[in-house]
Short mmCIF file of C-alpha atoms and ligand atoms in Angstrom, two decimals:
data_model
loop_
_atom_site.label_atom_id
_atom_site.label_comp_id
_atom_site.label_asym_id
_atom_site.label_seq_id
_atom_site.Cartn_x
_atom_site.Cartn_y
_atom_site.Cartn_z
CA UNK A 1305 55.32 0.18 68.36
CA UNK A 1306 51.64 0.53 68.87
CA UNK A 1307 49.48 0.37 66.31
CA UNK A 1308 47.05 3.43 64.94
CA UNK A 1309 43.65 3.10 64.89
CA UNK A 1310 42.03 1.26 61.92
CA UNK A 1311 39.49 3.51 61.43
CA UNK A 1312 41.63 6.78 61.34
CA UNK A 1313 44.21 4.93 58.63
CA UNK A 1314 40.91 4.19 56.46
CA UNK A 1315 40.21 7.82 56.56
CA UNK A 1316 42.25 8.32 53.57
CA UNK A 1317 44.92 11.15 52.57
CA UNK A 1318 42.40 14.56 50.56
CA UNK A 1319 43.63 15.78 47.41
CA UNK A 1320 44.52 19.29 48.64
CA UNK A 1321 47.60 17.62 50.57
CA UNK A 1322 48.60 16.08 47.13
CA UNK A 1323 48.73 19.65 46.40
CA UNK A 1324 50.35 21.13 49.14
CA UNK A 1325 53.57 18.56 48.17
CA UNK A 1326 53.46 19.62 45.18
CA UNK A 1327 53.80 23.69 45.75
CA UNK A 1328 56.93 22.15 47.71
CA UNK A 1329 58.21 21.21 44.75
CA UNK A 1330 57.65 22.98 41.74
CA UNK A 1331 57.14 27.08 41.70
CA UNK A 1332 53.94 28.22 43.22
CA UNK A 1333 50.71 29.90 41.09
CA UNK A 1334 50.84 32.44 39.41
CA UNK A 1335 47.27 32.34 39.81
CA UNK A 1336 45.72 30.58 42.36
CA UNK A 1337 41.65 29.06 41.61
CA UNK A 1338 42.00 26.28 43.75
CA UNK A 1339 41.24 26.74 47.23
CA UNK A 1340 37.38 27.02 48.12
CA UNK A 1341 37.18 29.92 50.75
CA UNK A 1342 36.08 33.42 49.47
CA UNK A 1343 39.34 36.00 48.68
CA UNK A 1344 36.44 38.53 49.51
CA UNK A 1345 36.84 40.46 52.90
CA UNK A 1346 35.22 39.69 56.07
CA UNK A 1347 32.60 41.71 57.13
CA UNK A 1348 33.69 44.88 58.92
CA UNK A 1349 30.94 45.12 61.76
CA UNK A 1350 32.14 41.04 62.03
CA UNK A 1351 36.02 41.67 62.55
CA UNK A 1352 35.40 44.73 65.14
CA UNK A 1353 32.92 42.11 67.24
CA UNK A 1354 35.46 39.60 67.43
CA UNK A 1355 37.67 42.69 68.30
CA UNK A 1356 35.50 44.20 70.74
CA UNK A 1357 34.74 40.87 72.48
CA UNK A 1358 38.51 39.29 72.47
CA UNK A 1359 39.14 42.84 74.49
CA UNK A 1360 36.01 42.54 76.77
CA UNK A 1361 37.47 39.18 77.87
CA UNK A 1362 36.72 35.79 76.32
CA UNK A 1363 39.39 33.56 77.67
CA UNK A 1364 36.23 31.22 79.35
CA UNK A 1365 34.50 28.11 78.30
CA UNK A 1366 31.11 28.40 77.13
CA UNK A 1367 27.61 26.37 77.45
CA UNK A 1368 28.00 23.61 74.46
CA UNK A 1369 25.07 24.47 72.71
CA UNK A 1370 26.93 27.71 71.74
CA UNK A 1371 26.39 31.01 73.00
CA UNK A 1372 22.50 31.51 74.13
CA UNK A 1373 22.33 35.10 72.28
CA UNK A 1374 23.95 33.86 68.96
CA UNK A 1375 22.12 30.39 69.16
CA UNK A 1376 19.00 32.15 69.52
CA UNK A 1377 20.18 34.56 66.63
CA UNK A 1378 20.11 31.27 64.35
CA UNK A 1379 17.09 29.77 65.34
CA UNK A 1380 15.06 32.90 64.37
CA UNK A 1381 16.94 32.71 61.20
CA UNK A 1382 15.76 29.79 60.98
CA UNK A 1383 12.29 30.43 60.96
CA UNK A 1384 12.56 33.60 58.88
CA UNK A 1385 14.78 31.93 56.08
CA UNK A 1386 14.89 28.39 56.00
CA UNK A 1387 11.22 28.13 57.08
CA UNK A 1388 12.53 26.13 59.45
CA UNK A 1389 10.67 26.02 62.95
CA UNK A 1390 12.62 24.48 65.74
CA UNK A 1391 13.83 24.98 69.70
CA UNK A 1392 17.17 26.71 70.64
CA UNK A 1393 17.22 23.23 71.76
CA UNK A 1394 17.71 21.42 68.29
CA UNK A 1395 20.54 24.09 67.22
CA UNK A 1396 24.19 23.83 68.29
CA UNK A 1397 26.59 25.89 67.70
CA UNK A 1398 30.19 23.88 65.49
CA UNK A 1399 33.89 24.66 64.15
CA UNK A 1400 32.55 24.75 60.47
CA UNK A 1401 30.13 22.83 58.85
CA UNK A 1402 33.40 20.18 59.03
CA UNK A 1403 32.90 20.00 62.67
CA UNK A 1404 28.87 19.81 61.77
CA UNK A 1405 28.92 17.55 59.42
CA UNK A 1406 31.80 14.93 61.64
CA UNK A 1407 29.45 15.48 64.74
CA UNK A 1408 26.19 14.18 62.56
CA UNK A 1409 27.37 11.21 61.25
CA UNK A 1410 28.88 10.48 64.99
CA UNK A 1411 25.80 10.89 66.61
CA UNK A 1412 24.15 8.62 63.72
CA UNK A 1413 26.13 6.07 62.53
CA UNK A 1414 27.32 2.85 63.89
CA UNK A 1415 30.86 1.00 62.00
CA UNK A 1416 29.64 -0.98 58.74
CA UNK A 1417 26.54 0.73 57.98
CA UNK A 1418 26.86 2.96 54.57
CA UNK A 1419 25.98 5.95 53.45
CA UNK A 1420 25.54 7.92 50.22
CA UNK A 1421 27.61 10.39 49.64
CA UNK A 1422 27.20 12.63 46.14
CA UNK A 1423 29.94 11.57 43.53
CA UNK A 1424 31.55 14.13 42.84
CA UNK A 1425 31.15 16.05 46.24
CA UNK A 1426 33.28 17.33 49.19
CA UNK A 1427 36.23 14.24 50.47
CA UNK A 1428 35.43 15.62 53.88
CA UNK A 1429 32.19 13.50 53.99
CA UNK A 1430 33.64 9.59 53.00
CA UNK A 1431 36.67 10.91 54.97
CA UNK A 1432 34.20 11.54 57.96
CA UNK A 1433 32.37 8.30 57.75
CA UNK A 1434 35.33 6.04 57.12
CA UNK A 1435 36.71 7.83 60.61
CA UNK A 1436 33.39 5.77 61.95
CA UNK A 1437 33.47 2.71 60.23
CA UNK A 1438 31.19 3.43 58.12
CA UNK A 1439 31.31 2.89 54.60
CA UNK A 1440 31.01 5.22 52.15
CA UNK A 1441 29.35 4.98 49.00
CA UNK A 1442 29.31 7.54 46.36
CA UNK A 1443 26.17 8.21 44.48
CA UNK A 1444 25.64 10.40 41.41
CA UNK A 1445 23.12 12.98 40.48
CA UNK A 1446 23.38 13.79 37.13
CA UNK A 1447 23.17 18.40 37.10
CA UNK A 1448 20.61 17.98 34.44
CA UNK A 1449 18.55 15.10 35.07
CA UNK A 1450 14.85 14.89 35.64
CA UNK A 1451 13.38 14.69 39.43
CA UNK A 1452 12.69 11.29 38.57
CA UNK A 1453 16.32 9.98 37.05
CA UNK A 1454 17.82 11.36 40.21
CA UNK A 1455 15.45 9.67 42.75
CA UNK A 1456 15.96 6.44 40.95
CA UNK A 1457 19.45 7.25 40.85
CA UNK A 1458 19.68 7.14 43.97
CA UNK A 1459 17.54 4.74 45.15
CA UNK A 1460 19.45 2.74 43.18
CA UNK A 1461 22.19 3.31 45.38
CA UNK A 1462 20.58 1.88 48.91
CA UNK A 1463 21.60 -1.46 50.29
CA UNK A 1464 20.11 -2.89 53.03
CA UNK A 1465 23.49 -1.61 55.12
CA UNK A 1466 22.31 2.22 53.64
CA UNK A 1467 22.36 4.19 56.88
CA UNK A 1468 22.54 7.99 56.41
CA UNK A 1469 22.16 10.07 52.72
CA UNK A 1470 24.22 12.82 52.46
CA UNK A 1471 23.31 15.96 50.28
CA UNK A 1472 24.87 19.24 49.20
CA UNK A 1473 22.76 21.59 47.51
CA UNK A 1474 24.18 23.77 46.23
CA UNK A 1475 26.79 22.16 45.60
CA UNK A 1476 30.79 21.77 45.28
CA UNK A 1477 32.39 20.94 43.13
CA UNK A 1478 29.80 21.61 40.81
CA UNK A 1479 27.31 24.19 42.04
CA UNK A 1480 24.45 21.77 41.49
CA UNK A 1481 21.29 22.83 43.11
CA UNK A 1482 18.48 20.56 43.49
CA UNK A 1483 15.43 21.06 42.71
CA UNK A 1484 12.20 21.38 45.18
CA UNK A 1485 10.89 18.10 43.88
CA UNK A 1486 14.03 15.92 43.82
CA UNK A 1487 14.39 17.28 47.52
CA UNK A 1488 10.83 16.56 48.70
CA UNK A 1489 11.68 13.14 46.57
CA UNK A 1490 14.65 12.65 48.96
CA UNK A 1491 13.14 13.06 51.85
CA UNK A 1492 10.25 10.91 50.42
CA UNK A 1493 12.13 8.51 49.75
CA UNK A 1494 14.37 8.72 53.17
CA UNK A 1495 10.91 8.08 55.38
CA UNK A 1496 10.31 5.33 52.75
CA UNK A 1497 13.92 3.54 53.64
CA UNK A 1498 14.29 4.84 56.74
CA UNK A 1499 17.10 6.77 56.16
CA UNK A 1500 18.93 9.60 57.72
CA UNK A 1501 19.57 12.88 55.86
CA UNK A 1502 22.54 14.83 56.45
CA UNK A 1503 21.72 18.13 54.14
CA UNK A 1504 24.92 20.37 54.03
CA UNK A 1505 24.07 23.74 52.90
CA UNK A 1506 26.88 25.59 54.06
CA UNK A 1507 26.56 27.46 50.29
CA UNK A 1508 22.80 28.58 50.73
CA UNK A 1509 23.15 31.65 50.47
CA UNK A 1510 24.74 31.63 46.97
CA UNK A 1511 22.01 29.94 45.19
CA UNK A 1512 21.04 31.47 41.81
CA UNK A 1513 18.18 30.01 40.77
CA UNK A 1514 15.51 30.70 42.96
CA UNK A 1515 14.89 30.39 46.93
CA UNK A 1516 16.81 27.66 48.79
CA UNK A 1517 14.43 24.84 50.20
CA UNK A 1518 16.11 23.21 53.45
CA UNK A 1519 15.34 19.49 53.29
CA UNK A 1520 14.24 20.42 57.45
CA UNK A 1521 12.05 22.17 56.43
CA UNK A 1522 9.86 19.00 54.55
CA UNK A 1523 10.75 16.72 57.99
CA UNK A 1524 11.71 17.58 61.60
CA UNK A 1525 12.24 14.02 62.01
CA UNK A 1526 15.30 12.68 59.91
CA UNK A 1527 16.88 15.52 58.43
CA UNK A 1528 19.90 17.68 60.24
CA UNK A 1529 20.85 20.11 58.43
CA UNK A 1530 24.33 21.33 58.50
CA UNK A 1531 25.13 25.02 57.80
CA UNK A 1532 28.46 27.48 57.84
CA UNK A 1533 29.38 31.52 58.94
CA UNK A 1534 32.75 30.44 56.50
CA UNK A 1535 30.91 31.12 52.72
CA UNK A 1536 28.13 32.98 53.99
CA UNK A 1537 29.70 35.63 55.62
CA UNK A 1538 33.54 35.51 54.34
CA UNK A 1539 35.00 34.15 57.79
CA UNK A 1540 36.40 30.82 57.21
CA UNK A 1541 38.85 30.84 59.84
CA UNK A 1542 36.75 31.74 62.28
CA UNK A 1543 35.78 28.38 62.01
CA UNK A 1544 31.73 29.04 62.81
CA UNK A 1545 28.73 26.67 61.95
CA UNK A 1546 25.70 25.49 63.37
CA UNK A 1547 23.93 22.24 63.20
CA UNK A 1548 20.48 22.05 63.35
CA UNK A 1549 18.98 18.21 64.95
CA UNK A 1550 15.60 17.08 65.26
CA UNK A 1551 14.31 16.35 68.78
CA UNK A 1552 15.32 12.88 69.58
CA UNK A 1553 19.14 13.92 68.94
CA UNK A 1554 19.56 16.93 70.69
CA UNK A 1555 20.56 15.66 74.13
CA UNK A 1556 23.42 12.76 72.45
CA UNK A 1557 24.25 15.61 69.67
CA UNK A 1558 25.29 17.78 73.55
CA UNK A 1559 26.73 15.34 74.77
CA UNK A 1560 29.17 15.01 71.85
CA UNK A 1561 29.45 18.12 71.84
CA UNK A 1562 31.06 18.36 74.93
CA UNK A 1563 33.43 15.43 74.44
CA UNK A 1564 34.44 17.05 70.86
CA UNK A 1565 35.01 20.49 71.25
CA UNK A 1566 33.35 21.92 74.42
CA UNK A 1567 32.20 24.71 72.78
CA UNK A 1568 33.30 27.33 69.49
CA UNK A 1569 35.82 29.52 70.00
CA UNK A 1570 33.81 32.19 72.50
CA UNK A 1571 35.11 35.64 70.12
CA UNK A 1572 34.68 34.00 66.71
CA UNK A 1573 31.29 33.38 68.32
CA UNK A 1574 31.09 37.20 68.85
CA UNK A 1575 31.10 37.31 65.08
CA UNK A 1576 28.99 35.29 64.20
CA UNK A 1577 25.95 37.13 66.05
CA UNK A 1578 27.16 40.51 64.03
CA UNK A 1579 27.07 38.85 61.47
CA UNK A 1580 23.55 37.33 61.10
CA UNK A 1581 21.91 40.81 63.05
CA UNK A 1582 24.59 42.65 61.45
CA UNK A 1583 23.92 45.01 58.16
CA UNK A 1584 23.89 41.98 55.42
CA UNK A 1585 24.79 44.17 52.73
CA UNK A 1586 28.06 42.82 52.18
CA UNK A 1587 26.55 39.26 51.43
CA UNK A 1588 24.50 41.16 48.58
CA UNK A 1589 27.30 42.75 47.13
CA UNK A 1590 29.27 38.78 47.57
CA UNK A 1591 26.20 37.16 45.54
CA UNK A 1592 26.79 39.93 42.84
CA UNK A 1593 30.42 39.28 42.91
CA UNK A 1594 30.34 35.71 42.13
CA UNK A 1595 27.24 36.15 39.86
CA UNK A 1596 30.08 38.38 37.96
CA UNK A 1597 32.66 36.12 38.00
CA UNK A 1598 30.79 32.97 37.04
CA UNK A 1599 29.45 35.19 34.53
CA UNK A 1600 32.92 35.51 32.87
CA UNK A 1601 34.28 32.32 33.67
CA UNK A 1602 31.96 30.16 32.28
CA UNK A 1603 31.48 33.16 28.64
CA UNK A 1604 35.54 32.46 28.55
CA UNK A 1605 35.05 28.91 29.00
CA UNK A 1606 31.97 28.28 26.09
CA UNK A 1607 34.11 30.73 23.83
CA UNK A 1608 36.75 28.11 24.11
CA UNK A 1609 34.55 24.98 23.45
CA UNK A 1610 35.53 23.87 26.65
CA UNK A 1611 32.51 22.08 28.65
CA UNK A 1612 31.68 22.56 31.95
CA UNK A 1613 28.85 22.12 34.29
CA UNK A 1614 25.95 24.68 34.82
CA UNK A 1615 26.54 26.37 37.90
CA UNK A 1616 23.41 27.50 39.60
CA UNK A 1617 24.90 28.18 43.08
CA UNK A 1618 27.69 27.68 45.29
CA UNK A 1619 31.41 29.52 43.78
CA UNK A 1620 32.46 27.37 41.28
CA UNK A 1621 33.39 26.18 38.35
CA UNK A 1622 33.51 22.18 37.04
CA UNK A 1623 35.12 21.95 33.69
CA UNK A 1624 35.80 19.23 31.79
CA UNK A 1625 39.39 19.51 30.18
CA UNK A 1626 40.80 16.62 30.02
CA UNK A 1627 38.31 14.35 27.70
CA UNK A 1628 38.17 14.51 23.93
CA UNK A 1629 38.86 17.36 22.26
CA UNK A 1630 41.36 18.10 25.07
CA UNK A 1631 43.37 15.08 25.97
CA UNK A 1632 43.06 11.46 25.98
CA UNK A 1633 43.49 9.86 29.01
CA UNK A 1634 41.01 6.80 29.95
CA UNK A 1635 42.06 7.29 33.67
CA UNK A 1636 40.88 10.42 33.34
CA UNK A 1637 44.49 12.29 33.92
CA UNK A 1638 43.08 15.23 35.81
CA UNK A 1639 45.66 15.19 38.25
CA UNK A 1640 48.93 14.72 35.37
CA UNK A 1641 46.96 17.37 33.32
CA UNK A 1642 46.31 20.15 36.56
CA UNK A 1643 50.31 19.61 37.51
CA UNK A 1644 51.37 20.24 34.52
CA UNK A 1645 49.17 23.15 33.84
CA UNK A 1646 51.19 24.68 37.30
CA UNK A 1647 54.10 23.44 35.84
CA UNK A 1648 54.03 24.71 32.39
CA UNK A 1649 51.73 28.36 32.87
CA UNK A 1650 51.89 28.73 37.01
CA UNK A 1651 48.03 28.28 37.06
CA UNK A 1652 47.00 26.10 40.32
CA UNK A 1653 43.38 23.99 39.84
CA UNK A 1654 41.78 21.60 41.68
CA UNK A 1655 42.02 18.06 39.80
CA UNK A 1656 38.16 16.80 39.46
CA UNK A 1657 38.59 12.80 40.88
CA UNK A 1658 39.47 14.93 44.68
CA UNK A 1659 35.88 14.86 44.64
CA UNK A 1660 34.84 11.51 43.85
CA UNK A 1661 35.45 9.02 40.80
CA UNK A 1662 32.85 10.75 38.57
CA UNK A 1663 35.14 13.89 38.82
CA UNK A 1664 37.66 12.24 37.06
CA UNK A 1665 38.52 13.97 33.23
CA UNK A 1666 37.50 17.38 34.59
CA UNK A 1667 38.97 20.33 37.16
CA UNK A 1668 37.08 22.27 39.87
CA UNK A 1669 37.44 26.22 39.26
CA UNK A 1670 36.70 28.59 41.90
CA UNK A 1671 35.57 31.94 41.75
CA UNK A 1672 37.52 32.84 44.48
CA UNK A 1673 40.15 35.19 42.87
CA UNK A 1674 39.70 38.59 41.61
CA UNK A 1675 38.33 39.15 38.16
CA UNK A 1676 41.72 40.04 35.78
CA UNK A 1677 42.97 36.96 37.97
CA UNK A 1678 40.70 35.11 37.11
CA UNK A 1679 40.65 36.35 33.16
CA UNK A 1680 44.24 35.71 33.05
CA UNK A 1681 43.50 32.34 34.68
CA UNK A 1682 41.57 31.00 31.83
CA UNK A 1683 42.95 32.37 29.31
CA UNK A 1684 46.23 30.41 30.47
CA UNK A 1685 43.78 27.41 31.40
CA UNK A 1686 42.70 27.69 27.59
CA UNK A 1687 45.56 27.96 25.48
CA UNK A 1688 46.65 24.92 27.34
CA UNK A 1689 43.71 22.68 26.85
CA UNK A 1690 44.26 23.85 23.02
CA UNK A 1691 48.12 22.86 23.12
CA UNK A 1692 46.92 19.61 24.46
CA UNK A 1693 44.24 19.10 21.62
CA UNK A 1694 47.16 19.97 19.06
CA UNK A 1695 49.08 17.07 20.21
CA UNK A 1696 46.25 14.66 21.17
CA UNK A 1697 45.44 14.96 17.55
CA UNK A 1698 48.79 13.77 16.02
CA UNK A 1699 48.27 10.73 18.31
CA UNK A 1700 44.60 9.50 19.68
CA UNK A 1701 41.57 11.70 17.92
CA UNK A 1702 38.89 9.80 19.67
CA UNK A 1703 38.11 8.85 23.15
CA UNK A 1704 36.84 5.50 24.99
CA UNK A 1705 33.04 5.12 25.26
CA UNK A 1706 34.03 6.55 28.71
CA UNK A 1707 35.48 9.53 28.31
CA UNK A 1708 32.56 10.17 25.82
CA UNK A 1709 29.95 9.66 28.65
CA UNK A 1710 28.94 12.47 30.63
CA UNK A 1711 28.22 12.23 34.04
CA UNK A 1712 27.42 15.58 35.91
CA UNK A 1713 25.91 16.44 32.98
CA UNK A 1714 28.06 18.97 31.37
CA UNK A 1715 27.71 20.89 28.18
CA UNK A 1716 29.87 24.46 26.13
CA UNK A 1717 26.24 26.29 26.95
CA UNK A 1718 25.10 27.52 23.76
CA UNK A 1719 23.88 31.03 24.73
CA UNK A 1720 23.80 34.05 27.38
CA UNK A 1721 21.45 31.53 28.93
CA UNK A 1722 24.26 30.02 30.74
CA UNK A 1723 25.23 33.74 32.55
C1 LIG B 2916 30.91 21.51 50.92
C2 LIG B 2916 31.66 21.65 51.81
N1 LIG B 2916 30.74 21.71 52.73
C3 LIG B 2916 31.16 21.83 53.95
C4 LIG B 2916 32.69 22.98 53.96
C5 LIG B 2916 32.89 23.25 55.15
O1 LIG B 2916 32.66 24.50 55.72
P1 LIG B 2916 33.25 24.66 56.86
O2 LIG B 2916 34.65 25.99 56.85
O3 LIG B 2916 32.28 25.90 57.41
O4 LIG B 2916 33.91 23.71 57.95
C6 LIG B 2916 32.95 22.77 52.95
C7 LIG B 2916 34.21 24.01 52.33
O5 LIG B 2916 35.05 23.85 51.27
C8 LIG B 2916 32.41 22.59 51.68
O6 LIG B 2916 32.64 22.35 50.43
#
């Protein structure tokens, strides 16, 4: 047989694929909290715009950059909301942030170069880097750390081969938001060490601690920003996002887009235009809903003494379940733990090590189910943890130093401030 591409083989397997395999052998979850896709409906005016576009006839190719009205609406939004002042030639409509990240990296990365990716973080960053022959180097930004500590950690991770820093704030899976001080420092660091910054801002609309800061507002030469309609407007299956690139990359990215997908589905782009220009009430309602769900889940975890990171954005809660007092597996154990939770309690969450080695021992709970389902899911998870703790106390009572270490800054929240 002819061989397959070596970069393709290096991409690795997504943890979510393994979960799909479990679902072929185990009964499915009664409460599914593992997927990071909004359960809320796409706004009605978005759906109507897509329908109308299909009826008008959209079975044609469009410009590589995106439909001109949408590109202009995105440019105006960037000025209005992100303080990012760019020309339309710096905007490219992409098939979600997934393709945006891939396109950005393919424009700037050469084989062998290193990319700093957040750990825990969205696994596709490292997969995209490897698909291009690059090397993904994980970095940790302790959620509760000061800007100085976080920047020192980041600088320590830089080697002579480092070429790009990927940043994701608000972040998946922890919901951590980097402070303005950290983001300013990160952009300064990139300037000093002559690095690109790829900033994934697909959760920009779900930041609950002050306004979102786009790193591209701080530098117009080395920051590439990836945005998405998937989460903001609850339309992930439409596959629309956009990339904002420095002028120096704009022609190159357009060529790459022509090669990769030609253009994004035209009817979906009509939906995205309606999302940007139509009523924003659905977005306000989504924010309220995620905040209420976050409050309910964190309160239940806190009452049960289960540590979690303080989610300041996105729609996830990252909880530490397989560390003392809940379990005792010094490999992290979150895979086995999650599988057992599914088998015994029919609740499915995402194992933390799906998001990198530092997620070992944790699980991600997606706030993408209604209040009732979340309450039931957390009640079952808590019961499972307590049973695990009882079993652990009969065998091993203390964890290793590693287990006690707290790489992502979690602690049981002391009071209502965590809401
Ligand atoms: C951090 C992050 N970036 C990008 C994406 C993908 O978004 P899109 O649907 O726009 O491709 C996700 C999806 O979960 C994500 O969590």
